[in-house]
Amino acid sequence: MILFSKKVFSLLYILIFILSFTSHANDGYNLWLQYKKVENKQLLKNYMASIQGVESSGDSKTISVAKQELEKGFSGLFGNVFQIDDNNSGKNTLIIGSEANLDVKYSKYLKNELSKIERDGFIIKQLKIEGNTKIIITAKTDVGVLYGVFRLLREIQSYKSIENINIIDSPKVDVRILNHWDNLDRTVERGYAGFSLWDWHRLPDYIDSRYVDYARANASIGINGTVLTNVNANALILTPHYLEKVKALADVFRPYGLKVYLTARFSAPIEIGGLETADPLNTEVIQWWKDKTAEIYKSIPDFGGYLVKANSEGQPGPQNYERNHVDGANMLADAVAPFGGIVMWRAFVYSEHDPTDRAKQAYSEFVPYDGQFKDNILIQVKNGAIDFQPREPFHPMFGAMPKTPLMMEFQITQEYLGFSTHLVYLPKLYEEVFEADTYREGKGSTVAKVIDGSLHNKKITGVAGVTNIGNDRNWTGHHFLQANWYGFGRLAWNPHLKSKDIAEEWIRQTFSNDENFINPIKKMMIQSRETVVKYMNPYGLHHIFDTGHHYGPGPWVGNLPRPEWNPTYYHKADEFGVGFNRTKTGSNATAQYAPEVAKMYDDILTTPEKDLLWFHHVSWNHKLKNEQTLWNGMALKYQEGVDEVEDMISLWNSMEQYVDPQRFKEVKMMLNIQYKEAKWWRDACLLYFQQFSKQDLPNGVEKPSKTLEEFQSLRFPFAPGR
Ligand code: BDP
């Protein structure tokens, strides 16, 4: 008997030990939805006094997940179990419900605000009624209410005062969507955070709780769509066996306002339909897509539509049948139109048979089709004309198709930015693109205005992000890269937001509300994008990545069969200088921009130095604005990039007291990898370009640690993401 209780005792002891340990460990799984107890006592008191209960109206699943989120959020933030019951009258309460369901005793005060809401926007407003304060969250839709709930939780997580709270916020873009480049075997193209979240084998019967957390995270930042499959598509996803699994995911995501989309392989009518052709003008093909689409909508009534990569990098498309992009896109658009679906048709096209500058090909191909696409089509355009480089000038298509909705495609996964081991805060890059001025309707015609539809009065708008999410416990591989998912969502909601404000929001929710942590870390995040440009691609260099996997430098690669897959095609280094002449005297890609922009880029003196080698072939001895020669300036930039990573490491090391041990250590290890690789980039690139400049490294630049031959001999057949 005594022995037994001793055993029980020691078991209990172990359990308590484990529990106390796990309550301190933080593996990053909860993203920015940490809901840690509010540490500031006064604030906590105020929050708890303002929200003594919750009253809800409406009985949709969306309202019920909104309530669950409030319970979870308040329990964590208030440090007490918080349960919603409906007997709150008389207290200071939070009232949630859409306009249609809200009691008139509240909505009568909100007429003016309600008239200002667009799409799934929301109002959070405090009213004083009969001596009590009521915080009302309302919207036109239940999803809008859910967005409002997440917004209130964000305010509290960020220690903002909610006294007299009065927020009206509506998304400026319709389709705010993640693109998963996930394959059916769970590998992820250009994915660096493990395997795909979608466990196709166990679906539809096994619902991983991660699917719910994925939907919560997306809803919390306003993302309302997800393309589940790779743009390099597999037709099998459209077979009944897989559609059943897609339906199961759609059912989980629906309450969170997250619609499911699929990539449509253009040759599917042949591969899974048994037809002999996929010609978009063939009546059997047209009927096949109509039937297939109707079959999808039967089980997923709110299916979003298709994303298509056609006649690009070997993918099939209408051109296989002497048809064009308009024929292909319109055929699919007709199939989804009766159900309210859309088609996102990608403009990422270039061909090895086209000898013109790759940067010009998408514009040349698509702009003449302006006005010919059906109303439910969005043309999805990458932010720059080549391919998600650390820096690219904005894509000349933006603003150039006034009659066609163009949606933005950003890459959140870091194919060309150090994979998931480099801390790079991408909203800074997105902001730079959105703020760029196309001059299409005079000064101030920013890309943001093209994308939010205001420049040319578009009926439908969208922003897509190729996601960086995988089944790693912390979702994105690196804790700080969660900020890129977060920031993408925030900018898709409103492309006019400032990346520094988004960084602060994210830091407060994810790590700490302590100013001593927020300020330096925010600065580091904002700087991190320029840092990676410096140690990889300074002064407008681009596409000098090692071949295929794009891991590490490979400026020497010049033997690939497709010319435009070779880094040497892009940097054109020779004894005279380096860079791609895209001006009037070169490929004339500048002519695809509005005259004001073309003029700026045509002249080496007015081209911003950050884009110099994108547009000009520049002499090694060209004098930069800082009086250095191009060669010296470039070498010093590479060094600066490395030095800045070193600074990031010292800063992080000084922050230990503000971060839980697990995340602190994991970020620290990642920064050390980044430092090693930044040096690798500097040394390999400078040694390579030095063969052409034939000049010494300037003072201040460290000597390379290996020879050029040693760098060139490195091989990475198992680099992730392929
Ligand atoms: C490139 C990637 C490739 C993608 C392609 C695309 O290297 O894996 O399939 O873009 O966007 O960046 O279609």
XYZ file of C-alpha atoms and ligand atoms in Angstrom:
735
model
C 0.000 0.000 0.000
C 2.706 2.431 1.010
C 4.753 1.378 -2.004
C 1.796 2.064 -4.275
C 1.178 5.552 -3.032
C 4.866 6.322 -3.327
C 4.652 5.313 -6.952
C 1.607 7.475 -7.479
C 3.380 10.289 -5.772
C 6.432 10.075 -7.943
C 4.303 9.762 -11.074
C 2.426 12.881 -10.055
C 5.680 14.615 -9.414
C 6.940 13.741 -12.898
C 3.675 14.907 -14.419
C 3.845 18.241 -12.632
C 7.429 18.598 -13.719
C 6.563 17.911 -17.356
C 3.596 20.258 -17.224
C 5.595 23.066 -15.719
C 8.273 22.533 -18.318
C 5.905 22.458 -21.283
C 4.080 25.536 -20.110
C 7.315 27.455 -20.563
C 8.423 25.858 -23.793
C 7.232 27.638 -26.871
C 7.746 25.928 -30.188
C 6.112 28.683 -32.209
C 3.106 26.590 -33.183
C 0.684 29.279 -31.992
C 2.096 31.837 -34.387
C 0.864 35.357 -33.614
C -2.129 33.940 -31.747
C -0.163 33.432 -28.539
C -2.821 34.856 -26.195
C -0.385 35.166 -23.311
C -1.714 36.647 -20.089
C -1.562 40.458 -20.167
C 1.366 41.418 -17.960
C 0.451 45.060 -17.424
C -1.825 44.902 -14.368
C -3.681 48.153 -14.997
C -4.400 47.265 -18.605
C -5.525 43.808 -17.606
C -7.926 45.295 -15.086
C -9.346 47.641 -17.707
C -9.794 44.900 -20.275
C -11.522 42.647 -17.789
C -13.763 45.449 -16.620
C -14.816 46.291 -20.183
C -15.478 42.701 -21.148
C -17.343 40.923 -18.400
C -19.337 38.829 -20.786
C -20.163 38.214 -24.401
C -23.539 38.285 -26.100
C -23.805 36.903 -29.588
C -26.468 36.835 -32.233
C -26.676 34.552 -35.245
C -26.249 30.813 -35.227
C -23.904 30.164 -38.126
C -20.785 28.069 -37.768
C -18.792 31.240 -38.328
C -20.358 32.869 -35.281
C -19.688 29.766 -33.281
C -15.985 29.715 -34.230
C -15.856 33.433 -33.416
C -17.139 32.616 -29.931
C -14.657 29.794 -29.539
C -11.864 32.157 -30.503
C -13.009 34.705 -27.938
C -13.078 32.042 -25.243
C -9.631 30.857 -26.168
C -8.278 34.387 -26.507
C -9.756 35.838 -23.319
C -8.926 32.766 -21.263
C -5.294 33.201 -22.219
C -5.112 36.974 -22.105
C -7.057 37.347 -18.850
C -5.441 34.338 -17.245
C -8.824 32.893 -16.216
C -11.110 30.421 -17.861
C -13.502 32.571 -19.881
C -16.790 31.035 -20.890
C -19.507 32.645 -22.920
C -22.989 32.361 -21.482
C -25.983 34.307 -22.676
C -26.981 35.828 -19.361
C -25.017 38.984 -19.425
C -27.617 41.695 -19.446
C -26.716 44.674 -17.362
C -22.983 44.027 -17.436
C -20.257 45.574 -19.541
C -20.412 43.221 -22.452
C -19.010 42.508 -25.836
C -21.776 42.123 -28.405
C -21.089 40.285 -31.630
C -23.373 39.728 -34.594
C -23.823 40.731 -38.200
C -25.977 43.697 -39.150
C -28.887 41.400 -39.989
C -28.796 39.664 -36.619
C -27.789 42.463 -34.315
C -30.468 43.750 -31.937
C -31.809 47.134 -33.142
C -31.125 48.582 -29.720
C -27.478 48.476 -30.822
C -27.651 48.783 -34.584
C -29.670 51.978 -34.428
C -26.542 53.718 -33.145
C -24.375 52.367 -35.952
C -26.195 53.355 -39.154
C -23.478 55.735 -40.239
C -20.659 53.269 -39.595
C -22.507 50.415 -41.261
C -22.888 52.426 -44.440
C -19.109 52.704 -44.622
C -18.292 49.022 -44.538
C -17.254 47.269 -47.717
C -16.954 43.552 -48.426
C -16.192 41.603 -45.245
C -15.204 44.727 -43.352
C -16.225 45.309 -39.747
C -16.960 47.843 -37.037
C -15.743 47.673 -33.461
C -17.338 50.406 -31.438
C -17.948 51.081 -27.810
C -21.378 52.432 -26.894
C -22.638 53.590 -23.511
C -26.093 52.201 -22.892
C -27.953 52.546 -19.612
C -24.824 53.040 -17.612
C -23.007 50.076 -19.093
C -20.401 50.009 -21.784
C -21.066 47.747 -24.711
C -18.407 46.971 -27.261
C -20.152 46.039 -30.478
C -18.505 44.032 -33.219
C -20.627 43.998 -36.308
C -20.338 43.621 -40.062
C -22.378 42.930 -43.165
C -21.397 39.261 -43.023
C -20.618 36.736 -40.307
C -17.097 36.431 -41.671
C -16.766 40.171 -41.192
C -17.771 39.651 -37.556
C -15.088 36.983 -37.215
C -12.505 39.395 -38.663
C -13.646 41.962 -36.115
C -13.219 39.437 -33.311
C -9.656 38.708 -34.399
C -9.011 42.428 -34.619
C -10.187 43.018 -31.055
C -7.990 40.172 -29.861
C -5.080 41.766 -31.714
C -5.709 45.083 -29.995
C -5.601 43.405 -26.610
C -2.598 41.248 -27.452
C -0.818 44.453 -28.495
C -1.749 46.224 -25.260
C -3.813 48.892 -27.000
C -6.436 50.680 -24.985
C -9.960 49.589 -25.868
C -11.622 52.417 -24.002
C -13.837 54.234 -26.507
C -12.690 51.845 -29.175
C -13.925 52.863 -32.613
C -12.569 50.993 -35.601
C -14.018 50.626 -39.079
C -11.877 48.517 -41.348
C -12.664 46.927 -44.709
C -10.436 44.924 -47.009
C -9.406 46.844 -50.095
C -8.986 43.700 -52.179
C -11.486 40.939 -52.990
C -9.374 37.811 -53.391
C -6.675 37.486 -50.701
C -5.236 34.131 -51.372
C -2.414 31.738 -50.596
C -0.982 29.614 -53.371
C 0.343 26.301 -52.121
C 2.807 24.767 -54.521
C 2.009 21.426 -52.882
C 2.180 18.146 -54.737
C -0.016 15.118 -54.160
C 2.961 13.176 -52.758
C 3.270 15.925 -50.106
C 6.496 17.384 -51.456
C 6.294 21.144 -51.819
C 7.821 22.849 -54.807
C 10.087 25.599 -53.451
C 8.937 24.690 -49.962
C 11.457 24.796 -47.130
C 9.348 24.129 -44.044
C 8.820 20.404 -44.289
C 6.163 18.581 -46.245
C 2.711 19.651 -47.330
C 0.094 20.223 -44.654
C -2.409 18.272 -46.729
C -2.314 14.663 -45.688
C -4.000 13.378 -48.830
C -3.625 9.770 -47.832
C -5.554 10.098 -44.583
C -8.118 12.563 -45.880
C -11.111 12.729 -45.969
C -11.669 10.687 -42.799
C -8.780 11.915 -40.736
C -8.968 15.632 -40.025
C -5.681 16.888 -38.655
C -6.272 19.608 -36.056
C -3.705 21.670 -37.939
C -6.264 22.309 -40.658
C -8.342 24.226 -38.133
C -5.350 26.153 -36.830
C -4.334 26.948 -40.389
C -7.796 28.368 -41.054
C -7.755 30.339 -37.793
C -4.401 31.869 -38.616
C -5.554 32.872 -42.088
C -8.828 34.320 -40.865
C -6.981 36.318 -38.226
C -5.241 38.290 -40.994
C -8.103 38.334 -43.478
C -6.883 35.743 -45.970
C -10.007 34.367 -47.655
C -8.788 31.826 -50.172
C -6.314 29.016 -50.601
C -5.164 27.203 -53.703
C -4.355 23.755 -52.394
C -2.208 22.460 -55.235
C 0.906 23.277 -57.217
C 0.703 25.448 -60.325
C 2.681 22.690 -62.011
C -0.541 20.793 -61.729
C -1.515 17.171 -61.507
C -4.835 16.311 -63.132
C -5.553 13.649 -60.512
C -6.701 16.289 -58.054
C -9.804 16.619 -60.240
C -10.760 12.942 -59.920
C -13.532 11.869 -57.503
C -11.012 10.145 -55.233
C -9.263 13.448 -54.524
C -12.266 15.735 -54.761
C -13.710 13.972 -51.753
C -10.594 14.977 -49.830
C -10.751 18.531 -51.124
C -14.351 18.706 -49.908
C -13.265 17.628 -46.435
C -10.765 20.487 -46.291
C -13.305 22.949 -47.682
C -15.727 21.929 -44.917
C -13.126 22.642 -42.247
C -12.157 25.994 -43.754
C -15.649 27.300 -44.552
C -16.568 28.718 -41.123
C -13.353 30.743 -41.258
C -14.287 32.374 -44.554
C -11.536 30.514 -46.365
C -12.517 29.293 -49.833
C -10.771 26.460 -51.569
C -9.390 26.706 -55.111
C -7.540 24.181 -57.270
C -4.978 24.364 -60.016
C -6.399 23.107 -63.292
C -4.059 21.142 -65.505
C -4.960 22.170 -69.004
C -4.561 18.676 -70.416
C -6.860 17.118 -67.786
C -9.580 16.304 -70.361
C -7.061 13.960 -71.998
C -5.337 12.636 -68.872
C -8.368 11.890 -66.758
C -11.226 12.519 -69.163
C -10.254 10.103 -71.908
C -10.613 12.750 -74.639
C -8.181 13.035 -77.491
C -7.625 16.724 -77.207
C -7.692 19.557 -74.713
C -8.330 22.182 -77.401
C -10.303 24.918 -75.635
C -12.541 25.444 -78.660
C -13.468 21.787 -79.008
C -17.083 21.208 -77.936
C -16.341 17.983 -76.081
C -13.542 19.685 -74.157
C -15.768 22.607 -73.287
C -18.450 20.205 -72.073
C -15.917 18.166 -70.108
C -14.824 21.212 -68.121
C -18.430 22.268 -67.570
C -19.315 18.830 -66.222
C -16.193 18.586 -64.097
C -16.840 22.016 -62.640
C -20.481 21.204 -61.895
C -19.315 18.017 -60.164
C -16.977 20.054 -57.940
C -19.643 22.602 -57.048
C -22.067 19.847 -56.168
C -19.960 18.877 -53.180
C -18.231 22.234 -52.589
C -20.875 24.877 -53.261
C -18.526 27.749 -52.441
C -15.569 26.413 -54.442
C -13.508 29.447 -55.464
C -12.352 28.454 -58.931
C -9.184 27.600 -60.830
C -5.610 28.816 -60.933
C -3.877 28.011 -64.209
C -0.272 27.952 -65.347
C -0.501 27.386 -69.083
C 2.176 27.257 -71.754
C 4.850 28.114 -69.297
C 7.902 26.039 -68.404
C 6.524 23.008 -70.220
C 2.996 23.099 -68.807
C 0.274 22.339 -71.366
C -2.000 25.117 -72.518
C -4.123 26.459 -75.352
C -1.071 27.150 -77.515
C -0.599 23.396 -77.898
C -3.688 23.668 -80.147
C -2.810 26.912 -81.905
C -5.134 28.797 -79.569
C -4.191 31.626 -77.263
C -4.441 32.566 -73.589
C -7.776 34.304 -74.138
C -9.302 31.140 -75.641
C -8.051 28.995 -72.788
C -8.970 31.321 -69.946
C -12.403 32.217 -71.324
C -13.339 28.569 -71.754
C -12.621 27.846 -68.089
C -14.238 31.105 -67.016
C -17.459 30.017 -68.706
C -17.381 26.744 -66.794
C -17.159 28.401 -63.356
C -19.272 31.493 -64.088
C -22.705 29.940 -63.379
C -21.471 29.127 -59.871
C -19.841 32.460 -59.168
C -16.310 31.082 -59.535
C -13.254 32.812 -60.914
C -10.215 31.886 -62.988
C -6.774 33.145 -62.064
C -4.698 32.850 -65.219
C -0.974 33.318 -64.735
C 1.099 35.666 -66.858
C 4.368 33.965 -65.917
C 5.246 32.974 -69.478
C 8.500 32.971 -71.391
C 9.854 30.677 -74.032
C 13.213 29.362 -75.102
C 12.022 29.840 -78.685
C 11.586 33.544 -78.141
C 14.956 35.244 -78.575
C 13.806 38.515 -76.990
C 14.765 39.474 -73.451
C 12.867 37.212 -71.044
C 11.876 40.278 -69.022
C 9.795 41.468 -71.982
C 7.914 38.333 -72.905
C 4.919 38.336 -70.543
C 4.076 41.934 -71.368
C 4.466 41.325 -75.109
C 2.196 38.333 -74.964
C -0.557 39.576 -72.658
C -0.952 43.321 -73.108
C -2.439 42.988 -76.627
C -5.254 40.890 -75.102
C -6.432 43.728 -72.862
C -10.221 43.780 -72.772
C -10.684 40.301 -74.251
C -10.866 38.252 -71.049
C -14.219 37.398 -69.455
C -15.296 39.323 -66.369
C -14.539 36.538 -63.899
C -10.875 36.252 -64.913
C -7.948 37.765 -63.092
C -4.539 37.747 -64.729
C -2.054 36.815 -62.027
C 1.221 38.701 -62.494
C 4.430 38.211 -60.493
C 5.699 41.342 -58.799
C 8.606 41.631 -61.226
C 9.195 40.635 -64.822
C 11.685 37.836 -64.138
C 11.097 35.711 -61.083
C 10.825 36.672 -57.399
C 14.368 38.011 -57.106
C 15.592 39.706 -53.905
C 14.903 42.923 -55.778
C 13.144 43.511 -59.071
C 11.707 46.659 -60.573
C 7.907 46.376 -60.668
C 6.399 44.364 -63.529
C 5.662 46.613 -66.531
C 2.258 44.932 -66.971
C 0.953 46.727 -63.890
C -1.141 49.606 -65.131
C -0.692 48.596 -68.766
C -3.966 46.651 -69.063
C -6.642 49.117 -67.991
C -9.488 46.826 -69.093
C -8.252 43.662 -67.383
C -8.103 42.888 -63.676
C -4.487 42.081 -62.802
C -3.788 40.389 -59.508
C -0.457 40.480 -57.704
C 1.576 37.335 -57.183
C 4.193 37.552 -54.455
C 6.384 34.747 -53.267
C 6.309 34.267 -49.515
C 8.485 31.190 -49.671
C 12.107 32.193 -50.141
C 13.165 30.423 -53.294
C 15.643 33.197 -54.070
C 16.153 34.602 -50.607
C 18.026 31.963 -48.687
C 15.244 29.399 -48.250
C 13.907 29.214 -44.714
C 17.178 29.723 -42.885
C 17.601 33.414 -43.730
C 15.748 36.000 -41.722
C 14.270 38.280 -44.354
C 11.207 40.373 -43.616
C 9.361 40.341 -46.910
C 6.593 42.892 -46.306
C 9.326 45.453 -46.892
C 9.734 44.061 -50.414
C 5.964 43.927 -50.964
C 5.648 47.524 -49.818
C 8.358 48.656 -52.236
C 6.436 47.047 -55.098
C 3.075 48.469 -54.041
C 4.542 51.949 -53.663
C 6.222 51.932 -57.083
C 4.735 54.495 -59.431
C 3.634 53.168 -62.824
C 2.779 56.706 -64.046
C 0.087 55.085 -66.198
C -2.437 57.766 -65.271
C 0.111 60.392 -64.321
C 2.140 60.727 -61.147
C 0.791 58.764 -58.205
C -0.460 55.776 -60.247
C 1.064 53.340 -57.817
C 1.017 49.572 -58.193
C -1.141 49.499 -55.029
C -3.802 51.458 -56.911
C -3.607 49.061 -59.845
C -4.065 46.136 -57.507
C -6.836 47.568 -55.317
C -8.648 48.405 -58.548
C -8.898 52.130 -57.884
C -6.673 53.241 -60.777
C -8.850 51.737 -63.484
C -12.030 51.062 -61.570
C -11.788 47.273 -61.524
C -14.732 45.084 -60.555
C -12.626 42.348 -59.108
C -9.240 42.516 -57.404
C -6.753 40.071 -55.900
C -3.414 39.446 -54.232
C -1.812 35.988 -54.161
C 1.162 34.767 -52.163
C 3.097 31.570 -52.818
C 3.113 30.322 -49.305
C 6.056 29.411 -47.075
C 4.070 26.985 -44.945
C 4.832 23.332 -44.377
C 4.317 20.756 -41.681
C 7.253 21.989 -39.578
C 6.027 22.470 -36.048
C 6.439 26.244 -36.328
C 4.824 26.233 -39.812
C 7.447 28.297 -41.649
C 10.751 26.684 -40.639
C 12.086 29.875 -39.041
C 10.150 31.721 -36.356
C 10.662 35.092 -37.992
C 9.328 33.909 -41.325
C 5.901 33.622 -39.732
C 5.982 37.408 -40.074
C 5.987 37.008 -43.852
C 2.776 35.000 -43.801
C 1.309 37.535 -41.385
C 2.510 40.553 -43.331
C 1.375 39.112 -46.627
C -2.141 38.759 -45.249
C -2.172 42.263 -43.866
C -0.969 43.786 -47.137
C -3.405 41.703 -49.168
C -6.134 43.184 -46.973
C -4.777 46.669 -47.520
C -1.871 47.206 -49.933
C -1.400 50.719 -48.565
C -0.303 49.619 -45.089
C 3.244 50.336 -43.917
C 5.542 47.373 -43.442
C 7.016 48.834 -40.260
C 3.605 49.032 -38.621
C 2.904 45.447 -39.615
C 6.236 44.372 -38.128
C 5.329 45.995 -34.836
C 1.898 44.361 -34.755
C 3.500 41.017 -35.375
C 6.261 41.393 -32.786
C 3.835 42.433 -30.077
C 1.565 39.476 -30.652
C 4.241 36.898 -31.333
C 6.989 37.783 -28.894
C 6.692 40.707 -26.541
C 5.129 44.071 -25.806
C 8.315 45.347 -24.228
C 9.590 48.418 -26.068
C 13.166 47.346 -25.368
C 12.523 44.331 -27.515
C 10.114 45.804 -30.063
C 12.177 48.758 -31.234
C 15.496 47.091 -32.050
C 13.852 43.941 -33.411
C 11.561 45.957 -35.631
C 14.563 47.838 -36.963
C 16.347 44.571 -37.638
C 13.353 43.145 -39.519
C 12.923 46.247 -41.652
C 16.630 46.250 -42.505
C 16.782 42.525 -43.218
C 15.446 42.744 -46.762
C 18.147 45.191 -47.850
C 20.733 43.059 -46.066
C 19.932 40.014 -48.182
C 20.012 42.130 -51.341
C 23.482 43.319 -50.337
C 24.985 39.899 -49.804
C 23.234 38.233 -52.737
C 22.296 40.654 -55.511
C 23.510 44.240 -54.940
C 22.984 47.056 -57.465
C 20.333 45.246 -59.494
C 22.200 41.982 -60.104
C 19.699 39.152 -60.473
C 19.203 35.469 -61.125
C 22.765 34.484 -60.269
C 21.603 31.542 -58.161
C 22.958 28.055 -58.502
C 21.024 26.127 -60.985
C 17.761 24.222 -60.470
C 17.513 24.285 -56.693
C 18.535 27.960 -56.423
C 20.434 27.315 -53.200
C 23.516 29.499 -52.979
C 25.424 31.430 -55.615
C 26.059 30.202 -59.171
C 26.954 33.242 -61.295
C 29.270 31.012 -63.333
C 26.513 28.740 -64.632
C 26.310 29.176 -68.403
C 25.874 25.758 -69.921
C 22.140 25.096 -69.577
C 20.267 24.352 -72.795
C 17.712 27.123 -72.272
C 19.704 30.364 -72.501
C 17.442 32.221 -70.084
C 18.048 29.654 -67.368
C 21.725 30.624 -67.185
C 22.923 33.198 -64.679
C 25.425 34.407 -67.305
C 22.422 35.463 -69.426
C 21.400 37.866 -66.659
C 24.649 39.444 -65.474
C 26.538 39.539 -68.778
C 29.833 40.177 -67.014
C 32.801 40.880 -69.283
C 36.021 42.829 -69.171
C 34.195 46.070 -69.764
C 31.640 45.675 -67.021
C 28.541 43.912 -65.782
C 24.746 44.133 -66.105
C 21.929 43.680 -68.638
C 21.367 46.564 -71.012
C 17.587 46.812 -71.153
C 17.555 50.409 -72.393
C 16.843 51.711 -75.891
C 20.361 50.727 -76.914
C 19.848 47.214 -75.540
C 16.784 44.987 -75.281
C 14.524 48.046 -74.957
C 12.542 46.468 -72.116
C 12.335 49.986 -70.673
C 9.899 50.876 -73.469
C 7.307 48.638 -71.813
C 6.977 51.165 -68.977
C 5.108 54.469 -69.109
C 7.258 57.163 -70.783
C 8.211 58.829 -67.483
C 9.460 55.546 -66.059
C 11.145 54.493 -69.306
C 12.983 57.804 -69.426
C 14.222 57.368 -65.877
C 15.516 53.839 -66.518
C 17.002 54.644 -69.929
C 19.466 57.068 -68.419
C 22.180 55.568 -66.261
C 22.285 58.757 -64.208
C 18.601 58.743 -63.305
C 18.279 54.991 -62.799
C 18.119 54.343 -59.056
C 21.380 52.620 -58.146
C 19.491 49.779 -56.549
C 18.338 48.831 -60.083
C 21.490 49.815 -61.940
C 22.597 46.445 -63.321
C 19.033 45.414 -64.083
C 18.900 48.076 -66.778
C 22.480 48.872 -67.729
C 25.706 47.175 -68.645
C 28.005 49.251 -66.508
C 31.765 49.721 -66.611
C 33.714 48.362 -63.662
C 35.117 51.844 -63.210
C 31.791 53.672 -63.370
C 31.618 56.225 -60.531
C 28.792 55.538 -58.109
C 27.034 58.262 -56.142
C 29.314 57.540 -53.183
C 32.378 58.169 -55.400
C 33.419 54.521 -55.361
C 33.960 52.677 -58.620
C 31.344 50.068 -59.430
C 33.786 47.257 -58.651
C 34.773 48.656 -55.281
C 31.221 49.661 -54.461
C 29.931 46.219 -55.278
C 32.582 44.482 -53.198
C 31.872 46.795 -50.266
C 28.150 46.160 -50.572
C 28.690 42.409 -50.328
C 30.793 43.021 -47.234
C 28.161 45.315 -45.728
C 25.576 42.582 -46.171
C 27.759 40.146 -44.252
C 28.465 42.724 -41.535
C 24.777 43.382 -41.120
C 24.084 39.707 -40.501
C 26.787 39.801 -37.859
C 24.978 42.750 -36.279
C 21.726 40.809 -36.345
C 23.439 38.042 -34.410
C 24.787 40.394 -31.734
C 21.431 42.054 -31.411
C 19.621 38.763 -31.053
C 22.115 37.558 -28.472
C 21.340 40.613 -26.379
C 17.619 39.825 -26.405
C 17.671 36.550 -24.530
C 15.791 37.932 -21.525
C 12.763 38.794 -23.659
C 12.340 35.474 -25.461
C 11.398 31.988 -24.323
C 14.373 29.616 -24.454
C 13.286 27.427 -27.339
C 12.525 30.156 -29.804
C 15.573 32.117 -28.686
C 17.872 29.226 -29.375
C 16.297 28.235 -32.667
C 16.498 31.752 -34.072
C 20.091 31.996 -32.898
C 21.052 28.813 -34.756
C 19.324 30.035 -37.901
C 21.160 33.367 -37.773
C 24.442 31.515 -37.619
C 23.526 29.610 -40.769
C 22.577 32.863 -42.438
C 25.939 34.377 -41.511
C 27.836 31.430 -42.955
C 25.845 31.601 -46.154
C 26.123 35.368 -46.484
C 29.910 34.951 -46.468
C 29.620 32.183 -49.023
C 27.632 34.517 -51.309
C 30.120 37.359 -50.868
C 33.200 35.246 -51.481
C 31.883 33.213 -54.393
C 30.399 36.189 -56.250
C 33.363 38.480 -55.739
C 35.871 35.821 -56.808
C 33.812 35.128 -59.899
C 33.316 38.760 -60.940
C 36.936 39.558 -60.133
C 37.959 37.482 -63.146
C 36.361 40.173 -65.278
C 37.100 43.316 -63.296
C 40.707 42.180 -62.819
C 40.940 44.440 -59.788
C 41.853 43.802 -56.179
C 39.301 43.742 -53.425
C 39.108 47.168 -51.783
C 40.161 47.734 -48.201
C 37.547 46.593 -45.762
C 36.496 43.514 -47.701
C 37.539 40.261 -46.104
C 39.638 37.788 -48.067
C 37.663 34.811 -49.400
C 37.926 31.597 -47.422
C 38.034 29.275 -50.469
C 39.088 29.440 -54.088
C 36.620 30.042 -56.886
C 37.124 26.456 -58.057
C 36.193 25.178 -54.619
C 32.985 27.196 -54.636
C 32.200 26.037 -58.147
C 32.631 22.412 -57.205
C 29.911 22.485 -54.529
C 26.911 20.310 -55.369
C 23.559 20.072 -53.576
C 21.534 17.319 -55.181
C 19.269 17.080 -52.133
C 18.616 20.755 -51.515
C 14.984 21.033 -50.434
C 12.150 22.368 -52.499
C 12.431 20.494 -55.772
C 9.818 29.621 -60.580
C 10.098 28.353 -59.849
C 9.320 27.181 -60.361
C 7.863 27.551 -60.527
C 7.744 28.748 -61.421
C 6.342 29.281 -61.521
O 11.478 28.090 -59.955
O 9.507 26.129 -59.449
O 7.142 26.493 -61.046
O 8.493 29.801 -60.904
O 6.084 30.310 -60.917
O 10.105 30.631 -59.668
O 5.524 28.718 -62.201
